[in-house]
Every structure is written in C-alpha cells, then in structure tokens.
PDB file of C-alpha atoms and ligand atoms in Angstrom:
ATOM      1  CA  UNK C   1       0.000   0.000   0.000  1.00 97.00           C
ATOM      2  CA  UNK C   2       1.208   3.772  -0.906  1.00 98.00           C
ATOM      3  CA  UNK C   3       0.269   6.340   1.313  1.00 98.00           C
ATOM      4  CA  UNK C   4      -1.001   9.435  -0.828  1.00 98.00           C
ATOM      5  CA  UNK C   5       0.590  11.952   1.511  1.00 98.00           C
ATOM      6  CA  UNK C   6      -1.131  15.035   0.800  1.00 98.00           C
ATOM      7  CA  UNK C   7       1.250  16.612   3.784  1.00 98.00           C
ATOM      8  CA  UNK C   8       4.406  15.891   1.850  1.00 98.00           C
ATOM      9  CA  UNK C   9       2.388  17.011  -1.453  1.00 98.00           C
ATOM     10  CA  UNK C  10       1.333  20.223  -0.542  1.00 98.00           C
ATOM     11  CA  UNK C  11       4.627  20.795   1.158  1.00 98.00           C
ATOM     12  CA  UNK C  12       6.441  20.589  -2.216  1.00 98.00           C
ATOM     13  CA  UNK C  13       3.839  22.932  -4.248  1.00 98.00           C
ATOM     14  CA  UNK C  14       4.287  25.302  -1.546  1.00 98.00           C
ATOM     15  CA  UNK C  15       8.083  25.697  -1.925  1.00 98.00           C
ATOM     16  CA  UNK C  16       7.456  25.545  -6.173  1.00 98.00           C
ATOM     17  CA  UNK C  17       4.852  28.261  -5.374  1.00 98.00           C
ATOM     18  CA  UNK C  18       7.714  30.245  -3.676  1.00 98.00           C
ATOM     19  CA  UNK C  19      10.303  29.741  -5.741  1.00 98.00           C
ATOM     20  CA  UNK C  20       7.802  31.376  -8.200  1.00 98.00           C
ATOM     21  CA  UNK C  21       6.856  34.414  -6.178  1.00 98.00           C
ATOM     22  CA  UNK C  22      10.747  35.429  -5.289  1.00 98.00           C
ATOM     23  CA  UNK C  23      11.458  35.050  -8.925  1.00 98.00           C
ATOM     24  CA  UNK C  24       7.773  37.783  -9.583  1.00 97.00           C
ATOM     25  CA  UNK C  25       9.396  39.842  -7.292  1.00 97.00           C
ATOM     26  CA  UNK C  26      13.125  40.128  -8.990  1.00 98.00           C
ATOM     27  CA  UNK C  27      11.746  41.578 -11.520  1.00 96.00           C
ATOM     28  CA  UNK C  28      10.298  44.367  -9.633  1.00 97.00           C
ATOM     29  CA  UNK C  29       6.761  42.915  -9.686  1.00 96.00           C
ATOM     30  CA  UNK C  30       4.560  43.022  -6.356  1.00 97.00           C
ATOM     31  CA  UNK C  31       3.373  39.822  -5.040  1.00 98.00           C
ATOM     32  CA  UNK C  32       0.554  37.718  -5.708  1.00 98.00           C
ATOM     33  CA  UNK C  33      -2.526  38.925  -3.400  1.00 98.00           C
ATOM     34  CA  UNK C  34      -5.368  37.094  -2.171  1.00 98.00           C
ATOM     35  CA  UNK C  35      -8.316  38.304   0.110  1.00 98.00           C
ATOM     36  CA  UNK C  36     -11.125  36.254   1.787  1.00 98.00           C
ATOM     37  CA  UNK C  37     -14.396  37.153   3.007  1.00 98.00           C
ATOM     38  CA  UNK C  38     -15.498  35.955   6.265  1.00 98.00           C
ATOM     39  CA  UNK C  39     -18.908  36.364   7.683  1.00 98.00           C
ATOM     40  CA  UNK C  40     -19.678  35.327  10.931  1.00 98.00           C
ATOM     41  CA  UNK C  41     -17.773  32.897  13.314  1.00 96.00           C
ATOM     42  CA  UNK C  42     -18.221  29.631  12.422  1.00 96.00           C
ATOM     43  CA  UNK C  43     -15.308  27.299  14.222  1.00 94.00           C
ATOM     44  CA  UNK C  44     -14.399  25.184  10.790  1.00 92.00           C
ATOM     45  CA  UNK C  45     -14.754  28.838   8.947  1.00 96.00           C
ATOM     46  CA  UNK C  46     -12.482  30.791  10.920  1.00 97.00           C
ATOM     47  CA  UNK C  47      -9.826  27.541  11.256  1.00 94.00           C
ATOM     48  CA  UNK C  48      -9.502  27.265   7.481  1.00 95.00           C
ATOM     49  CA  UNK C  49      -9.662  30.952   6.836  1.00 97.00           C
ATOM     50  CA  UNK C  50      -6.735  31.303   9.156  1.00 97.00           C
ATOM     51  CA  UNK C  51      -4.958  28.759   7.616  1.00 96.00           C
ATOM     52  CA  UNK C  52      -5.625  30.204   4.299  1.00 97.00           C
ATOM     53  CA  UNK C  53      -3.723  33.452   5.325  1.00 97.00           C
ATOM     54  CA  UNK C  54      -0.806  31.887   6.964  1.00 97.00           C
ATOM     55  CA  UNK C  55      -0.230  29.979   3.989  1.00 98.00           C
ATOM     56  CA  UNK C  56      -0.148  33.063   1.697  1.00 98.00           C
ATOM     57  CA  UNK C  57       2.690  34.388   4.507  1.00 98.00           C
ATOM     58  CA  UNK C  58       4.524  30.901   3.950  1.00 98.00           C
ATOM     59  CA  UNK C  59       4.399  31.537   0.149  1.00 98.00           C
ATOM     60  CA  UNK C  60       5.538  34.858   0.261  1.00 98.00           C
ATOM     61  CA  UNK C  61       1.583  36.199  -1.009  1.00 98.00           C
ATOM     62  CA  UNK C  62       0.350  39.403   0.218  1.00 98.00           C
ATOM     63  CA  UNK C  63      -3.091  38.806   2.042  1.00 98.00           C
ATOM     64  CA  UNK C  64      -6.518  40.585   3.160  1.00 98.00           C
ATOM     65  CA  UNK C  65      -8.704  39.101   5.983  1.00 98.00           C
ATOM     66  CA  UNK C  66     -11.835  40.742   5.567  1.00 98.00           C
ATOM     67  CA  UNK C  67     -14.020  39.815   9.059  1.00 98.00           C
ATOM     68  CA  UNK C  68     -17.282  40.918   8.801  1.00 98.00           C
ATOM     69  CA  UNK C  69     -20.012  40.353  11.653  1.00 98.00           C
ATOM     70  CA  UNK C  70     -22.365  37.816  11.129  1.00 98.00           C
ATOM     71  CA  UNK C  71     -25.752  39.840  11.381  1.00 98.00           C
ATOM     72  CA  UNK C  72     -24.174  41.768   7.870  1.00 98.00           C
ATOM     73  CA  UNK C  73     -26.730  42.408   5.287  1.00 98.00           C
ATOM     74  CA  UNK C  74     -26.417  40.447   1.629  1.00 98.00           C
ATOM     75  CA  UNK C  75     -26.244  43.728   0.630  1.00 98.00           C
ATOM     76  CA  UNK C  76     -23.397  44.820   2.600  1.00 98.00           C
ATOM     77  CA  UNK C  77     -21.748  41.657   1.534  1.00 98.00           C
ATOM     78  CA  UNK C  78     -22.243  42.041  -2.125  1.00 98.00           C
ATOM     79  CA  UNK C  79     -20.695  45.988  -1.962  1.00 98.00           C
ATOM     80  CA  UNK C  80     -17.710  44.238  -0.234  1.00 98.00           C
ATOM     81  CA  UNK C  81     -17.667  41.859  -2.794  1.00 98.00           C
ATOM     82  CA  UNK C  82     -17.893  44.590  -5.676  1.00 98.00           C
ATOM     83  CA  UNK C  83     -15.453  46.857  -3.784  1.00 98.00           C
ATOM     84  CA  UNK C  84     -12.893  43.195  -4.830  1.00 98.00           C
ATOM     85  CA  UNK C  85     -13.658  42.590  -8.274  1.00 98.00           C
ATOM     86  CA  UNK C  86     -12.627  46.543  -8.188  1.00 98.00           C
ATOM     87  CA  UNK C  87      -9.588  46.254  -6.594  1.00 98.00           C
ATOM     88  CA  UNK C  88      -6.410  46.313  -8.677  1.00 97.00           C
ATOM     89  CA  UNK C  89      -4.293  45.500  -5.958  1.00 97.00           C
ATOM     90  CA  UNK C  90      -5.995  42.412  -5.581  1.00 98.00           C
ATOM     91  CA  UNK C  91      -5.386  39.514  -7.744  1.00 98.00           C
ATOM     92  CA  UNK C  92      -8.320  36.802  -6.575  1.00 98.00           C
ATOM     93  CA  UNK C  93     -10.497  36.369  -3.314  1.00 98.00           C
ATOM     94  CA  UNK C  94     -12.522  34.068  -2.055  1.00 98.00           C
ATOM     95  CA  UNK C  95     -15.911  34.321   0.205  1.00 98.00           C
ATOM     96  CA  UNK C  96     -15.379  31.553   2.643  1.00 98.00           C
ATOM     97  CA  UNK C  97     -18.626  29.184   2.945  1.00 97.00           C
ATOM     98  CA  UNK C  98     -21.086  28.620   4.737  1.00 96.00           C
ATOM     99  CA  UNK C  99     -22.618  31.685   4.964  1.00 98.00           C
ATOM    100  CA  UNK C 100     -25.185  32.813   7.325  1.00 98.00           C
ATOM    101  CA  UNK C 101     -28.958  31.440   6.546  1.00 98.00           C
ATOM    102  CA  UNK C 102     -29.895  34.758   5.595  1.00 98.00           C
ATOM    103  CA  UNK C 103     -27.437  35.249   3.001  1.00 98.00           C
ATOM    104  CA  UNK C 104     -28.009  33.709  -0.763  1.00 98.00           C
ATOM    105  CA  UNK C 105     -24.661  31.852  -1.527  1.00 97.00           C
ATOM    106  CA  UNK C 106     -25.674  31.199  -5.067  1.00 97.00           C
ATOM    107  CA  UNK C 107     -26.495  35.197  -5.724  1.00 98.00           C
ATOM    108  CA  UNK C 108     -23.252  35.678  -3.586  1.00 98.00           C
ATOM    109  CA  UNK C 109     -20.946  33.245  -5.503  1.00 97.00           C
ATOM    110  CA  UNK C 110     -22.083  34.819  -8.939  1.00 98.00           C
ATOM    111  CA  UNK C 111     -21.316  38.206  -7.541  1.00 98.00           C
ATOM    112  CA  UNK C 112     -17.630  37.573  -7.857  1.00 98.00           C
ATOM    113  CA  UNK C 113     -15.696  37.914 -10.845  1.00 98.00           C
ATOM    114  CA  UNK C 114     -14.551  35.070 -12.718  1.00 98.00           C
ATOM    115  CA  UNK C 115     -10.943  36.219 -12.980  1.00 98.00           C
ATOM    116  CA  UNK C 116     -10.806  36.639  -9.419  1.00 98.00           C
ATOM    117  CA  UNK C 117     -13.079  33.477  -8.602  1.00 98.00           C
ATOM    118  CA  UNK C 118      -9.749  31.555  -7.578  1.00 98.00           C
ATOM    119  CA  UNK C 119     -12.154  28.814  -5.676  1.00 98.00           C
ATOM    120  CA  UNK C 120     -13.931  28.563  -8.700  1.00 98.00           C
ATOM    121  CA  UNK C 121     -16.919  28.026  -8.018  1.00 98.00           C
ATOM    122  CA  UNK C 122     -18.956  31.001 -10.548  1.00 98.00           C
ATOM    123  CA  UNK C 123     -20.787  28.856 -13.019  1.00 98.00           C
ATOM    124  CA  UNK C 124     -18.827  30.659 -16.186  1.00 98.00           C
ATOM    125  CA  UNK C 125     -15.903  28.853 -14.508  1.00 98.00           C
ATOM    126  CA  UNK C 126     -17.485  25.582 -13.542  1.00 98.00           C
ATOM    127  CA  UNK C 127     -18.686  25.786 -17.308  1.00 98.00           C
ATOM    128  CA  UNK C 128     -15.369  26.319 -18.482  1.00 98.00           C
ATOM    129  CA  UNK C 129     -14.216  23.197 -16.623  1.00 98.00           C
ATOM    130  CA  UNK C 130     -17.008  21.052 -17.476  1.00 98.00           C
ATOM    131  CA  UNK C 131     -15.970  22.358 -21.861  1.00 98.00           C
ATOM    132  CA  UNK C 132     -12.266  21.299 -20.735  1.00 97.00           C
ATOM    133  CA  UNK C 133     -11.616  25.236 -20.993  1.00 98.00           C
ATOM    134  CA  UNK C 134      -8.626  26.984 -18.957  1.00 97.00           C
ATOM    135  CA  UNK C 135      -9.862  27.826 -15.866  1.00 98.00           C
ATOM    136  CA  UNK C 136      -9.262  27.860 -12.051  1.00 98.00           C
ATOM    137  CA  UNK C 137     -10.420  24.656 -10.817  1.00 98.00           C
ATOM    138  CA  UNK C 138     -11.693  24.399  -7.232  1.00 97.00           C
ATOM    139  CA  UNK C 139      -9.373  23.515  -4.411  1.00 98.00           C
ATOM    140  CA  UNK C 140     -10.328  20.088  -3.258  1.00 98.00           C
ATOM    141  CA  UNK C 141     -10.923  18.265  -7.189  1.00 98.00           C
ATOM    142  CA  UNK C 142      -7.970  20.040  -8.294  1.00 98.00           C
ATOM    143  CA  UNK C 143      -5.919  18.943  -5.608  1.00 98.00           C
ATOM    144  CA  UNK C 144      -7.474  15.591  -5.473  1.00 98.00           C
ATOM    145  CA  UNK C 145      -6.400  15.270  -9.647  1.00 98.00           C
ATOM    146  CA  UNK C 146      -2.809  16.355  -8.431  1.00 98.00           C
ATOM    147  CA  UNK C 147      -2.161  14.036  -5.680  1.00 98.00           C
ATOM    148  CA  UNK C 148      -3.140  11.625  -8.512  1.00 98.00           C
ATOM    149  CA  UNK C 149      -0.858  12.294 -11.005  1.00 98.00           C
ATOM    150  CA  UNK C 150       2.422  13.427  -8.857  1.00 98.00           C
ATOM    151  CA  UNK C 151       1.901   9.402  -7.704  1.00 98.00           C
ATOM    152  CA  UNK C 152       1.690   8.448 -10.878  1.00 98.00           C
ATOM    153  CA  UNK C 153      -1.622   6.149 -10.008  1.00 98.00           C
ATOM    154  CA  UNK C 154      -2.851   5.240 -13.566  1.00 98.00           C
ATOM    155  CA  UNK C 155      -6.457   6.038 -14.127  1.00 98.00           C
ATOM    156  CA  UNK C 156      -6.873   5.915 -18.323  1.00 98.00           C
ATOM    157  CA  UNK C 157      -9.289   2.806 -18.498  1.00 98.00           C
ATOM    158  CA  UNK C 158     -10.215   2.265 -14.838  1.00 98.00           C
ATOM    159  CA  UNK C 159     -13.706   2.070 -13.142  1.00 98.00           C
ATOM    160  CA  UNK C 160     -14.237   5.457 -10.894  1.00 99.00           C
ATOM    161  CA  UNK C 161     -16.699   5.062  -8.852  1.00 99.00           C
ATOM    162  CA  UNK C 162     -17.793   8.657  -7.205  1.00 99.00           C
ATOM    163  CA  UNK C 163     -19.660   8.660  -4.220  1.00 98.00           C
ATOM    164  CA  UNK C 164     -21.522  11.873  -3.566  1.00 98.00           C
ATOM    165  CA  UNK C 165     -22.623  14.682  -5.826  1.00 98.00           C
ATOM    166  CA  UNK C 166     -21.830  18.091  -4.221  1.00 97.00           C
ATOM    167  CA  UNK C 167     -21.236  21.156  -6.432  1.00 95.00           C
ATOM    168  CA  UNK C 168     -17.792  21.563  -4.937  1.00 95.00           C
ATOM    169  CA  UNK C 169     -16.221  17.691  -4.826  1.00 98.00           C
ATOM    170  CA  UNK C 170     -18.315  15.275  -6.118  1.00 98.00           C
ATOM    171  CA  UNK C 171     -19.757  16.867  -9.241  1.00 98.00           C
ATOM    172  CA  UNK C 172     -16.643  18.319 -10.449  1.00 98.00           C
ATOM    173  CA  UNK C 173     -14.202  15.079  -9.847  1.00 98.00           C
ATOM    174  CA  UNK C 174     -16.667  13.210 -11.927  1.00 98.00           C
ATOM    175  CA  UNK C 175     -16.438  15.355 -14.609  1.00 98.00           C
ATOM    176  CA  UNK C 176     -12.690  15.848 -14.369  1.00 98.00           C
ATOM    177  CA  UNK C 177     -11.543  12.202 -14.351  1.00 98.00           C
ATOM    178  CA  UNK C 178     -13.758  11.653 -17.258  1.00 98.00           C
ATOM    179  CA  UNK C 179     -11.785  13.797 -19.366  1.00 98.00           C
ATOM    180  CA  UNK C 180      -9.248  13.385 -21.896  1.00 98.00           C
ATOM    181  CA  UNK C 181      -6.270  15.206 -19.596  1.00 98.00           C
ATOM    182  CA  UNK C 182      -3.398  14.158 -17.011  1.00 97.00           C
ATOM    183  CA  UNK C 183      -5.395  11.932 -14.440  1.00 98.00           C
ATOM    184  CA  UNK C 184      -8.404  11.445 -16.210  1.00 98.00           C
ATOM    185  CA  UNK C 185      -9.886   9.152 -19.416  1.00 98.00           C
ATOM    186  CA  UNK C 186     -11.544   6.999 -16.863  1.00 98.00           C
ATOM    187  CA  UNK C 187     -14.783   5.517 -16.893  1.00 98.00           C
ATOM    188  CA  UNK C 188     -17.134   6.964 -14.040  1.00 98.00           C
ATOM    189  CA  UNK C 189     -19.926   6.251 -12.147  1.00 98.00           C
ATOM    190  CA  UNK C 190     -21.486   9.004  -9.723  1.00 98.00           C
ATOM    191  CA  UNK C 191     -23.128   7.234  -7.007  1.00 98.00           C
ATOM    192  CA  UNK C 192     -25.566   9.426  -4.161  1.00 98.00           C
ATOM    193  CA  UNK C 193     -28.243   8.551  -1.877  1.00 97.00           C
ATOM    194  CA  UNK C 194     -30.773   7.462  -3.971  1.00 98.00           C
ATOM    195  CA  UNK C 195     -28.359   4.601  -5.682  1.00 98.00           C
ATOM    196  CA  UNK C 196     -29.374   1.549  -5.208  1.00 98.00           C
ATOM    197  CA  UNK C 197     -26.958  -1.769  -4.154  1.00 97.00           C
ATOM    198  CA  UNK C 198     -23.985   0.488  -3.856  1.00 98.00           C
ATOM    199  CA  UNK C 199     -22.082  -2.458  -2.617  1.00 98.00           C
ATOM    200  CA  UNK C 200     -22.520  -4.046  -6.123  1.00 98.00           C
ATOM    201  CA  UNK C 201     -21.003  -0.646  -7.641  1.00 98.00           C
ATOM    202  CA  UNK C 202     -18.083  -0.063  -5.358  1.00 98.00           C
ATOM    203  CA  UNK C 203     -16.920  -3.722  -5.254  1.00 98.00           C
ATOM    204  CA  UNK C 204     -16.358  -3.174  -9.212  1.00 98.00           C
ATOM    205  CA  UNK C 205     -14.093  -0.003  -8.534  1.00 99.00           C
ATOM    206  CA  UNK C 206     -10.927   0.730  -9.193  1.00 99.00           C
ATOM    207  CA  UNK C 207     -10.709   3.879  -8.044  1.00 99.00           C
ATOM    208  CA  UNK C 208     -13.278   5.010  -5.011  1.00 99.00           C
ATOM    209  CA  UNK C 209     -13.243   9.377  -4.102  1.00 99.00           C
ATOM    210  CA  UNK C 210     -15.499   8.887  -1.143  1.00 98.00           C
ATOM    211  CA  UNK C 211     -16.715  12.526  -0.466  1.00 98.00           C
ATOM    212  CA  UNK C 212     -20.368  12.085   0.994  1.00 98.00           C
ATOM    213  CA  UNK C 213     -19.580  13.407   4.660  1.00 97.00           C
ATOM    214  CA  UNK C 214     -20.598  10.502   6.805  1.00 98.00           C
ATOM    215  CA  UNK C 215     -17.785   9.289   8.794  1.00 98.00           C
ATOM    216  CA  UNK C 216     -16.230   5.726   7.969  1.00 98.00           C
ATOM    217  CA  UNK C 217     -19.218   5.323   5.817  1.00 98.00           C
ATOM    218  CA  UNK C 218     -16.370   2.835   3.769  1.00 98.00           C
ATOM    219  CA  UNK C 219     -15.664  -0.250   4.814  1.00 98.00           C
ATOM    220  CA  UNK C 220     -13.060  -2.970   3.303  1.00 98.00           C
ATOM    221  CA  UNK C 221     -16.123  -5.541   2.773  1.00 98.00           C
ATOM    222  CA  UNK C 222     -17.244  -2.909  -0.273  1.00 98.00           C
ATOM    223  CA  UNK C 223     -13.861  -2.634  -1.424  1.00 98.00           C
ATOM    224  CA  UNK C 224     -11.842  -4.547  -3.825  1.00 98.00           C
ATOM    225  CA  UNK C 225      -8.397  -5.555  -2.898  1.00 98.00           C
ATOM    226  CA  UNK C 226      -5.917  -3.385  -4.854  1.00 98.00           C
ATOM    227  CA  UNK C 227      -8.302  -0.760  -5.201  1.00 99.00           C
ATOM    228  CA  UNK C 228      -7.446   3.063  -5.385  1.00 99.00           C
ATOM    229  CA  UNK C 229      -9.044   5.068  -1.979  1.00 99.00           C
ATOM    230  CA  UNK C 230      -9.404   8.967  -2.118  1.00 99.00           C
ATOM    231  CA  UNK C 231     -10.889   9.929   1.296  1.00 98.00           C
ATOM    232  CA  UNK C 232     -12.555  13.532   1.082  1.00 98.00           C
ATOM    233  CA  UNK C 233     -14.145  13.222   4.509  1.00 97.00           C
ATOM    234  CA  UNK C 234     -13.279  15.835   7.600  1.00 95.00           C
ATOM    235  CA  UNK C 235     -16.059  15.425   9.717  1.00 95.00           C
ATOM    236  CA  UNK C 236     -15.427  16.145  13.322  1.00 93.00           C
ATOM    237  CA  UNK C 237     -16.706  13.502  15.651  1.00 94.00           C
ATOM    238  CA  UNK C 238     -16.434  14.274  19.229  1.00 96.00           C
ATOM    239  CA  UNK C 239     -13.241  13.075  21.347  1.00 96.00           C
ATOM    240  CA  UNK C 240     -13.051  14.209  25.120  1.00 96.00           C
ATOM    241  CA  UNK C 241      -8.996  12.301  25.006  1.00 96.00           C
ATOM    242  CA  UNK C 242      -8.445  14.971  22.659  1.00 95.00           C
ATOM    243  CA  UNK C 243      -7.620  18.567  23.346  1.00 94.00           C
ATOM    244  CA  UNK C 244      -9.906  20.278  21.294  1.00 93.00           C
ATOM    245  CA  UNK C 245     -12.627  17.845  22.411  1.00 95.00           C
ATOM    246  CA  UNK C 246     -12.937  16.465  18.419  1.00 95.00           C
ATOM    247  CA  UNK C 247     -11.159  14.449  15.979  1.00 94.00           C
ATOM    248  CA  UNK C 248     -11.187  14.919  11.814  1.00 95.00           C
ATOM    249  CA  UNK C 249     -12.471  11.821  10.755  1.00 97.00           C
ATOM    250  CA  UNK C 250     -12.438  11.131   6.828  1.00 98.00           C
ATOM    251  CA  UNK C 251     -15.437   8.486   4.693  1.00 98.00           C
ATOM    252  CA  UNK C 252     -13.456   5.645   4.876  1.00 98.00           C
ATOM    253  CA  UNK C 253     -12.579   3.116   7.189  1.00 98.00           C
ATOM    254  CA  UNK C 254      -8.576   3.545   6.543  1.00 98.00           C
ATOM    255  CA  UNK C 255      -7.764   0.623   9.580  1.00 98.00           C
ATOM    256  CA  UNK C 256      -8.916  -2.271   7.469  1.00 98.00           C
ATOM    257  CA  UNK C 257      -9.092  -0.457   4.066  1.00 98.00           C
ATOM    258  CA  UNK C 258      -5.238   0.595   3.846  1.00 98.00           C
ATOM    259  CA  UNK C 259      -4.478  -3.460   4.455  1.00 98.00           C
ATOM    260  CA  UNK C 260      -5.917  -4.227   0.848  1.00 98.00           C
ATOM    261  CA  UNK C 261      -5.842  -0.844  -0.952  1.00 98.00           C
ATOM    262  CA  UNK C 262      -2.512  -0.336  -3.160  1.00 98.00           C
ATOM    263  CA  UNK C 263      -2.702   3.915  -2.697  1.00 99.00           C
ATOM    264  CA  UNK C 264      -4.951   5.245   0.068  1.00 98.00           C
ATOM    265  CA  UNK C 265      -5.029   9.327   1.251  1.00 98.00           C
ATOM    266  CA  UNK C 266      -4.937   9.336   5.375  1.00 98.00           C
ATOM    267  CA  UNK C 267      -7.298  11.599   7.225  1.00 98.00           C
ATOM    268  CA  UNK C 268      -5.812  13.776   8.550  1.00 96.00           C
ATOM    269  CA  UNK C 269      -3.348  14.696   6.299  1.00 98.00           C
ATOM    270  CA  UNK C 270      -4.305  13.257   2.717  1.00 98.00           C
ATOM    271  CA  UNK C 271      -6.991  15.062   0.558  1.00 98.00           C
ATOM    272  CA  UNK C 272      -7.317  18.588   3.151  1.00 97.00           C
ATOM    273  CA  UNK C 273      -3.746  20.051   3.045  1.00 97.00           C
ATOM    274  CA  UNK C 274      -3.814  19.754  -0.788  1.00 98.00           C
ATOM    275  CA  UNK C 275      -6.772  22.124  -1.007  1.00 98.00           C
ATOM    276  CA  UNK C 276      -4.250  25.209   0.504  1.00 97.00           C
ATOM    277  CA  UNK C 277      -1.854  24.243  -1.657  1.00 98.00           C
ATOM    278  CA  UNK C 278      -4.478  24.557  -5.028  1.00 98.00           C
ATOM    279  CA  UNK C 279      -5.541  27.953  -3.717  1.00 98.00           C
ATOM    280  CA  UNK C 280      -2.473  29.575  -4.036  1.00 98.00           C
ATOM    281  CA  UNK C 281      -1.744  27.945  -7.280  1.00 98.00           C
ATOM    282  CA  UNK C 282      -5.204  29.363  -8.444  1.00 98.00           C
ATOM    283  CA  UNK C 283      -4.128  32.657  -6.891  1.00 98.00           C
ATOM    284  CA  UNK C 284      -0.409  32.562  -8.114  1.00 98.00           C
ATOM    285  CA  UNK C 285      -2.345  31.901 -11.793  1.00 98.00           C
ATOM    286  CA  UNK C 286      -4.468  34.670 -11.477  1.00 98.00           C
ATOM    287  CA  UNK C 287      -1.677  37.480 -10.553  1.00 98.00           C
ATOM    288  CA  UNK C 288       0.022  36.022 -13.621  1.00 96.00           C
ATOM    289  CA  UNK C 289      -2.986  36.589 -16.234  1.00 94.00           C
ATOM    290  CA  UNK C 290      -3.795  39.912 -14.305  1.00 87.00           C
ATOM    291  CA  UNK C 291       0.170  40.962 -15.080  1.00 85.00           C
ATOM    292  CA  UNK C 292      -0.200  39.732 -18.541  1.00 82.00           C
ATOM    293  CA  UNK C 293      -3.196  42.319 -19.303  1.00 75.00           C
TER     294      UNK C 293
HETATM  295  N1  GUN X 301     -15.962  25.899   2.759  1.00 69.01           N
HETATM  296  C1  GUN X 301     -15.525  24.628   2.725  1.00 69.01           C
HETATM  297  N2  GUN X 301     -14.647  24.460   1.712  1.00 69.01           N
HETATM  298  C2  GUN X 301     -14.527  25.653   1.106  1.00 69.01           C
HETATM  299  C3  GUN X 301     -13.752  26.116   0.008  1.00 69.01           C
HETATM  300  O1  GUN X 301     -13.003  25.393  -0.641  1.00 69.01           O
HETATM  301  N3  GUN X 301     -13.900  27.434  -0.297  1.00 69.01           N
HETATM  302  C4  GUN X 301     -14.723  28.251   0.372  1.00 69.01           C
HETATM  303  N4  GUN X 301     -14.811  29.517  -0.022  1.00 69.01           N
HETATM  304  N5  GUN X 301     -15.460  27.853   1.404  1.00 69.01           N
HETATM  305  C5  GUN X 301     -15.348  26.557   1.763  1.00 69.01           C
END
C-alpha cells in the first residue's frame, strides 16, 4: 500500500509556489494577493480561513482578511464583494462558505468575478471546466487530480466510482476524471443517496473518491483488494482524550481499508492540506494573467 501523503504534497507545491513568487518579485513585480471574506464565526470557517492566510505568509503572497459580523446584510456583503472585483491591488479572493442562513450563496458566488473566482466556483468557470476550458479549478478536485498524477496512479481505463454529488467535490471530480487530460480518461460512475446496491457498484471499482460526509461510511467488505481510496471526509466527531474535544475523521474506514488498498489518502493529512496548496496555485495563476493584461 502507498500512502497518498497530501502533507508531503502540498509541502512541495508550496516551496514551487515560492520559488515562483521570489522570482515575480526580482523583476520588480509586487506579489501575488489574495483576500477572503469571512462572515460570521463559524469554528471550521475561521480555522480554514486562518490557515488560508498563513499559507499566503509561507508563500511569500500578500493577504486581506476581511471579518465581517455575522448579522451583515447580503447587501453589505455584495458591496464588499464589488469593492474586490474593483480592486487592482488584488489579484483573486474568495468568500469563505457557509454563509449565514440569511445570506443567498448562489447570488453571492455569482457576484464575484470570474478572474478573481480563484475557488472557482462562478458557473462561467465551472462551465469552463465542465468544456475542458482553462480555468481555475476548485481547491479540493484540483488537488485531489494532483495528488493523482504526482503518484503516478494510472487512471486511463479504470472504473471510478464517485460517491456523492456536491457542487464543490463530487460533481466536479466526476467530470474531471472523465476527461481526456493528465489523471483522467476513466470511466465513471457518480453514485448518491438514492443509488441503489452500492455495494454491487463499489466492489467493481478501481478507483473510489469517497466525499459524501458521513464518517467511515467505507468499509473494506465494499472494497476490492488493490483498489485506489481517495478519502474527502473531515467530519469532526467528538473526542473528550483529545484537546480540542474532536477528531477529523475522513469516509473511509482507513484501519482495514489501507491493508488491501494499493494507494490510500490518510485523514488527517491526505486530501485537506492539498486544497491550501491549489488555492495559491489558483491565486499565483491569477496574478500572472492579471500581469499579462
Ligand atoms: N468551505 C468549505 N470548503 C470551502 C472552500 O473550498 N472554499 C470556500 N470559499 N469555502 C469553503
């Protein structure tokens, strides 16, 4: 079994990222800058959102926290948002979900500009992806579709099976792997809650990106032996032996599945620090178009 060490990964972009930004800045250029939105103070939210900045710092990025209470209006949010796309200084941003009930995400996510959308989430660029256009691909599917090919793990021919169909993982890493590019021509199958014998369908996999959000939902009876495992699970399941009173816990049994899987992704540690890592690529990609205008 080969560990898919998204840790070591995401490590190794970072210092490629950097090596890019010193070189932006030797020739007098400033350095790539993100923002991100936060509303409210949702635990998971302000974790990755912090994160998010001290990576830019590791990188050598500029980067804007923008805090904003949680009672602010969609309005308010959408001038903020405007007051972005505006922004010259700023290369991409990204409005951190989920955002308070009273807020449209949709109306919200569309607000931002498509050149700046470095999560990638405004339809023109999920379109774009879905045409096999140039785009910026979101964090977790594009970092899932890197871990795949810096391992090498052949995919052209094999049976993905996809379980889950959210707009951010499942959805797009259908689509992707389906494509003619690096990491994809595979044959796919999107499974959800309403499939039916789901047993039958995994046990036929040779690739499995569980991303469905219900802890150790995977189990090695519904796996094949050999079999590819891409955990996209971080639910947190309470722990009192642990400090923060929780543990990340990913879709997927890893205890008995990493005995018969050849490459598995750990939780914590596989698929999550990867989607950092994709951001600032995104962002590092959008400073370089923006320069090139
Ligand atoms: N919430 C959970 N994942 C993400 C992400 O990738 N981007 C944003 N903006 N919010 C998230």
């Amino acid at each position: 079994m080969i560990l898919l060490d998204g840790k070591q990964t995401s490590a190794a972009i970072k210092v490629e990222i950097a090596s890019a930004v010193t070189e932006i800045k030797k020739q007098g250029k400033r350095a790539p800058h993100l923002a991100a939105v936060l509303v409210g103070t949702n635990g998971a939210s302000m974790t990755y959102v912090g994160a998010k900045v001290k990576a830019c710092e590791l990188v050598g990025f500029s980067s804007t926290l923008i805090d904003l209470p949680v009672e602010t209006t969609e309005h308010e949010l959408l001038v903020q948002i405007h007051a972005l796309n505006e922004n010259p200084e700023i290369d991409g941003f990204i409005v951190q979900l989920p955002l308070p009930k009273h807020i449209d995400e949709q109306k919200v996510l569309m607000a931002v500009h498509p050149d700046k959308d470095v999560d990638g989430f405004h339809p023109m660029n999920v379109g774009r992806m879905a045409l096999d256009l140039p785009t910026f691909l979101s964090a977790t599917p594009y970092g899932i579709m890197e871990l795949l090919e810096r391992y090498k793990v052949p995919t052209s021919g094999k049976h993905v099976v996809v379980i889950g169909r959210s707009h951010i993982v499942g959805r797009p890493m259908s689509i992707l792997m389906s494509q003619k590019r690096p990491s994809g021509d595979a044959t796919v199958t999107i499974a959800h809650s309403r499939t039916t014998n789901l047993e039958k369908l995994t046990l036929e996999a040779d690739i499995i990106v569980a991303a469905l959000g219900i802890p150790e939902f995977l189990t090695a009876e519904m796996v094949k032996p050999g079999a590819v495992i891409i955990d996209v699970g971080i639910t947190r399941v309470v722990d009192e032996s642990k400090k923060k009173g929780y543990r990340i816990t990913g879709d997927v049994d890893f205890e008995s599945i990493s005995k018969i899987a050849s490459y598995i992704t750990p939780v914590p540690g596989g698929v999550g620090p990867m989607t950092i890592a994709m951001l600032l690529k995104n962002t590092l990609l959008a400073c370089e178009r923006h320069a090139s205008k």
